[in-house]
CSV table of C-alpha atoms in Angstrom, one decimal:
chain,number,residue,atom,x,y,z
M,1,MET,CA,54.0,11.5,21.7
M,2,THR,CA,50.9,12.2,19.7
M,3,ALA,CA,48.8,9.4,18.1
M,4,HIS,CA,49.7,10.8,14.7
M,5,SER,CA,53.4,10.1,15.1
M,6,ASP,CA,52.8,6.6,16.5
M,7,PRO,CA,53.8,4.3,13.7
M,8,THR,CA,51.6,1.5,15.1
M,9,VAL,CA,48.4,3.5,14.5
M,10,GLN,CA,47.0,2.5,11.2
M,11,PRO,CA,43.5,3.2,9.7
M,12,VAL,CA,41.3,0.2,10.1
M,13,PRO,CA,40.6,-1.4,6.6
M,14,THR,CA,37.0,-1.2,5.5
M,15,SER,CA,36.7,-5.0,5.2
M,16,VAL,CA,37.5,-5.3,8.9
M,17,VAL,CA,34.9,-2.7,9.8
M,18,GLU,CA,32.3,-4.6,7.7
M,19,GLN,CA,33.2,-7.8,9.5
M,20,VAL,CA,32.8,-6.2,12.9
M,21,ASP,CA,29.5,-4.7,11.8
M,22,ALA,CA,28.3,-8.1,10.6
M,23,ALA,CA,29.3,-9.7,13.9
M,24,ASP,CA,27.5,-7.0,15.7
M,25,THR,CA,24.1,-8.3,14.6
M,26,THR,CA,24.6,-11.5,16.7
M,27,LEU,CA,25.3,-9.6,19.9
M,28,SER,CA,23.5,-10.8,23.0
M,29,ASN,CA,22.4,-7.4,24.2
M,30,PRO,CA,19.3,-6.5,22.2
M,31,GLN,CA,17.5,-3.3,22.7
M,32,ARG,CA,13.7,-2.9,22.8
M,33,ALA,CA,12.2,-0.8,20.0
M,34,VAL,CA,8.6,0.2,19.3
M,35,ILE,CA,7.5,0.5,15.7
M,36,SER,CA,4.2,1.8,14.4
M,37,LEU,CA,2.5,0.5,11.2
M,38,GLY,CA,-0.2,2.2,9.2
M,39,SER,CA,-1.8,1.4,5.9
M,40,ASN,CA,-4.8,2.9,4.0
M,41,LEU,CA,-4.4,1.5,0.4
M,42,GLY,CA,-5.0,-1.9,-1.0
M,43,ASN,CA,-5.5,-4.9,1.3
M,44,ARG,CA,-4.6,-3.1,4.5
M,45,LEU,CA,-4.6,-6.0,6.9
M,46,GLU,CA,-2.5,-8.1,4.5
M,47,THR,CA,-0.1,-5.3,4.1
M,48,LEU,CA,0.3,-4.8,7.8
M,49,GLN,CA,0.9,-8.5,8.2
M,50,GLY,CA,3.5,-8.4,5.4
M,51,ALA,CA,5.3,-5.6,7.2
M,52,VAL,CA,5.3,-7.6,10.5
M,53,ASP,CA,6.7,-10.6,8.6
M,54,ALA,CA,9.4,-8.5,6.8
M,55,LEU,CA,10.5,-7.1,10.2
M,56,GLU,CA,10.8,-10.6,11.6
M,57,ASP,CA,12.9,-11.6,8.6
M,58,THR,CA,15.4,-8.9,9.5
M,59,PRO,CA,18.8,-10.3,10.8
M,60,GLY,CA,19.3,-9.0,14.3
M,61,LEU,CA,15.6,-8.4,15.0
M,62,ARG,CA,12.9,-10.4,16.6
M,63,VAL,CA,9.2,-9.4,16.8
M,64,LYS,CA,8.1,-9.8,20.4
M,65,ALA,CA,4.6,-8.5,20.4
M,66,VAL,CA,2.0,-7.3,17.9
M,67,SER,CA,-0.9,-5.1,19.0
M,68,PRO,CA,-4.5,-5.3,18.1
M,69,VAL,CA,-5.5,-3.5,14.8
M,70,TYR,CA,-7.1,-0.1,15.1
M,71,GLU,CA,-9.0,1.7,12.4
M,72,THR,CA,-8.2,5.4,12.2
M,73,GLU,CA,-9.7,8.3,10.2
M,74,PRO,CA,-7.0,9.9,8.0
M,75,TRP,CA,-5.4,12.9,9.6
M,76,GLY,CA,-5.1,16.4,8.1
M,77,VAL,CA,-7.3,15.7,5.0
M,78,GLU,CA,-10.9,16.2,4.0
M,79,PRO,CA,-13.2,13.6,5.7
M,80,GLY,CA,-14.1,10.9,3.3
M,81,SER,CA,-11.4,11.9,0.8
M,82,GLN,CA,-9.2,8.8,1.7
M,83,PRO,CA,-9.8,5.3,3.0
M,84,ALA,CA,-9.4,4.8,6.8
M,85,TYR,CA,-6.1,3.6,8.1
M,86,PHE,CA,-5.4,0.3,9.8
M,87,ASN,CA,-2.8,0.9,12.5
M,88,ALA,CA,-0.9,-1.4,14.7
M,89,VAL,CA,2.2,-1.3,16.9
M,90,VAL,CA,5.0,-3.9,17.0
M,91,VAL,CA,7.4,-4.3,19.9
M,92,VAL,CA,10.8,-5.8,18.8
M,93,ARG,CA,14.1,-6.7,20.3
M,94,THR,CA,17.0,-5.8,18.1
M,95,THR,CA,20.8,-5.6,18.0
M,96,LEU,CA,20.6,-3.1,15.1
M,97,PRO,CA,21.5,0.5,15.9
M,98,PRO,CA,18.7,3.0,15.3
M,99,SER,CA,20.2,4.1,12.0
M,100,SER,CA,20.1,0.5,10.6
M,101,LEU,CA,16.6,0.0,12.0
M,102,LEU,CA,15.5,3.1,10.2
M,103,GLU,CA,17.0,1.8,6.9
M,104,ARG,CA,15.2,-1.5,7.4
M,105,ALA,CA,11.9,0.3,8.1
M,106,GLN,CA,12.3,2.3,4.9
M,107,ALA,CA,13.2,-0.8,3.0
M,108,VAL,CA,9.9,-2.4,4.1
M,109,GLU,CA,8.0,0.6,2.9
M,110,GLU,CA,9.8,0.5,-0.4
M,111,ALA,CA,9.0,-3.2,-0.7
M,112,PHE,CA,5.3,-2.3,-0.6
M,113,HIS,CA,5.8,0.4,-3.2
M,114,ARG,CA,5.1,3.2,-0.8
M,115,VAL,CA,4.9,6.5,-2.7
M,116,ARG,CA,5.9,9.7,-0.9
M,117,ASP,CA,4.3,12.2,-3.2
M,118,GLU,CA,2.3,14.2,-0.7
M,119,ARG,CA,2.8,14.9,3.0
M,120,TRP,CA,-0.6,13.6,4.2
M,121,GLY,CA,-1.3,11.5,1.2
M,122,PRO,CA,-2.6,7.9,1.3
M,123,ARG,CA,0.1,5.3,1.6
M,124,THR,CA,0.3,1.5,1.2
M,125,ILE,CA,2.4,1.3,4.3
M,126,ASP,CA,4.0,3.6,6.9
M,127,VAL,CA,6.7,2.1,9.1
M,128,ASP,CA,7.7,4.5,11.9
M,129,ILE,CA,10.2,4.0,14.7
M,130,VAL,CA,8.3,5.3,17.7
M,131,ALA,CA,10.9,4.6,20.4
M,132,TYR,CA,14.3,2.9,20.7
M,133,ALA,CA,15.3,1.8,24.2
M,134,ASP,CA,15.3,5.1,26.2
M,135,VAL,CA,17.2,7.0,23.5
M,136,VAL,CA,16.3,10.7,23.2
M,137,SER,CA,17.8,12.2,20.1
M,138,ASP,CA,16.9,15.3,18.0
M,139,ASP,CA,18.8,14.0,15.0
M,140,PRO,CA,16.7,15.3,12.0
M,141,VAL,CA,17.2,12.0,10.2
M,142,LEU,CA,15.7,10.0,13.0
M,143,THR,CA,14.3,11.9,16.0
M,144,LEU,CA,13.8,9.7,19.0
M,145,PRO,CA,11.3,9.1,20.3
M,146,HIS,CA,9.0,10.0,17.4
M,147,PRO,CA,8.3,13.7,17.7
M,148,ARG,CA,4.5,13.3,17.4
M,149,ALA,CA,4.0,9.9,19.1
M,150,HIS,CA,2.9,11.5,22.4
M,151,GLU,CA,-0.2,13.1,20.7
M,152,ARG,CA,-1.3,10.3,18.4
M,153,ALA,CA,-3.9,7.9,19.7
M,154,PHE,CA,-3.4,5.6,16.8
M,155,VAL,CA,0.2,5.0,18.2
M,156,LEU,CA,-0.5,5.2,21.9
M,157,ALA,CA,-3.7,3.1,22.0
M,158,PRO,CA,-2.2,-0.1,20.4
M,159,TRP,CA,1.1,0.4,22.2
M,160,HIS,CA,-0.7,0.6,25.5
M,161,ASP,CA,-2.6,-2.6,24.6
M,162,VAL,CA,0.7,-4.6,24.4
M,163,GLU,CA,2.7,-2.7,27.0
M,164,PRO,CA,0.3,-1.2,29.6
M,165,GLU,CA,3.3,0.0,31.7
M,166,ALA,CA,5.2,1.5,28.8
M,167,GLN,CA,6.9,4.9,29.2
M,168,LEU,CA,7.7,7.2,26.3
M,169,ALA,CA,11.1,8.7,26.9
M,170,GLY,CA,10.8,12.4,27.8
M,171,HIS,CA,7.0,12.3,28.0
M,172,GLY,CA,6.1,9.8,30.7
M,173,PRO,CA,3.7,6.8,30.9
M,174,VAL,CA,1.9,5.9,27.8
M,175,ALA,CA,-1.3,5.4,29.8
M,176,GLN,CA,-1.2,8.9,31.0
M,177,LEU,CA,-0.5,10.4,27.6
M,178,LEU,CA,-3.5,8.5,26.2
M,179,ASP,CA,-5.7,9.9,28.9
M,180,ASP,CA,-4.7,13.4,27.9
M,181,ILE,CA,-5.7,13.2,24.2
M,182,THR,CA,-8.8,12.3,22.3
M,183,ARG,CA,-9.4,8.9,20.9
M,184,GLU,CA,-11.9,10.2,18.5
M,185,GLY,CA,-11.6,8.6,15.1
M,186,VAL,CA,-9.4,5.8,16.5
M,187,ALA,CA,-11.3,2.5,17.0
M,188,ALA,CA,-10.1,-1.0,17.9
M,189,ARG,CA,-11.1,-3.6,15.3
M,190,ALA,CA,-11.6,-6.7,17.4
M,191,ASP,CA,-12.6,-8.6,14.2
M,192,LEU,CA,-9.1,-8.2,12.8
M,193,GLU,CA,-5.9,-9.8,14.0
M,194,LEU,CA,-2.2,-9.8,13.1
M,195,ARG,CA,-0.2,-12.9,13.7
M,196,LEU,CA,3.1,-13.0,15.5
M,197,PRO,CA,5.5,-14.6,13.0
M,198,GLU,CA,6.2,-18.3,13.7
């Protein structure tokens, strides 16, 4: 007997699916995710802190660590044509699947009126998922880990500060990756600090 001819098999109503999804956010098996933040418009430190707080306010997500702040020369543009970036990395525990975490990251960007008008243009806030557990995925909507994280000092340096033993799936230890690239134009700002949400 095939499933199709089995009268007991009914499509699951949408309302039930939604309830299951809602219950999902309270699961006790959270995954670790690494999120990078960057801002080069407006009050950059305030914006980064606002993004950290917005992530913490997400159901099914807890911010576990916030890195030191780094100041980074903008990449791929004429020197001096844009303000420097402030960058940081946040380590979170979350029961959200990667797709929902991406939606939340984009919602945080929208909340700060991020404008995506040019590829390397200045932006109020960038919220990028660097890694999610040990997931390796080439889904074009959300490639995991982030396809350029392994060559970006402004991601690796703050991440290494909060997780010295961290590994980037498919690439190896963050410490080693950091040794292999230049830190030029990426400087720690010991005078600036992001707070972990209360």
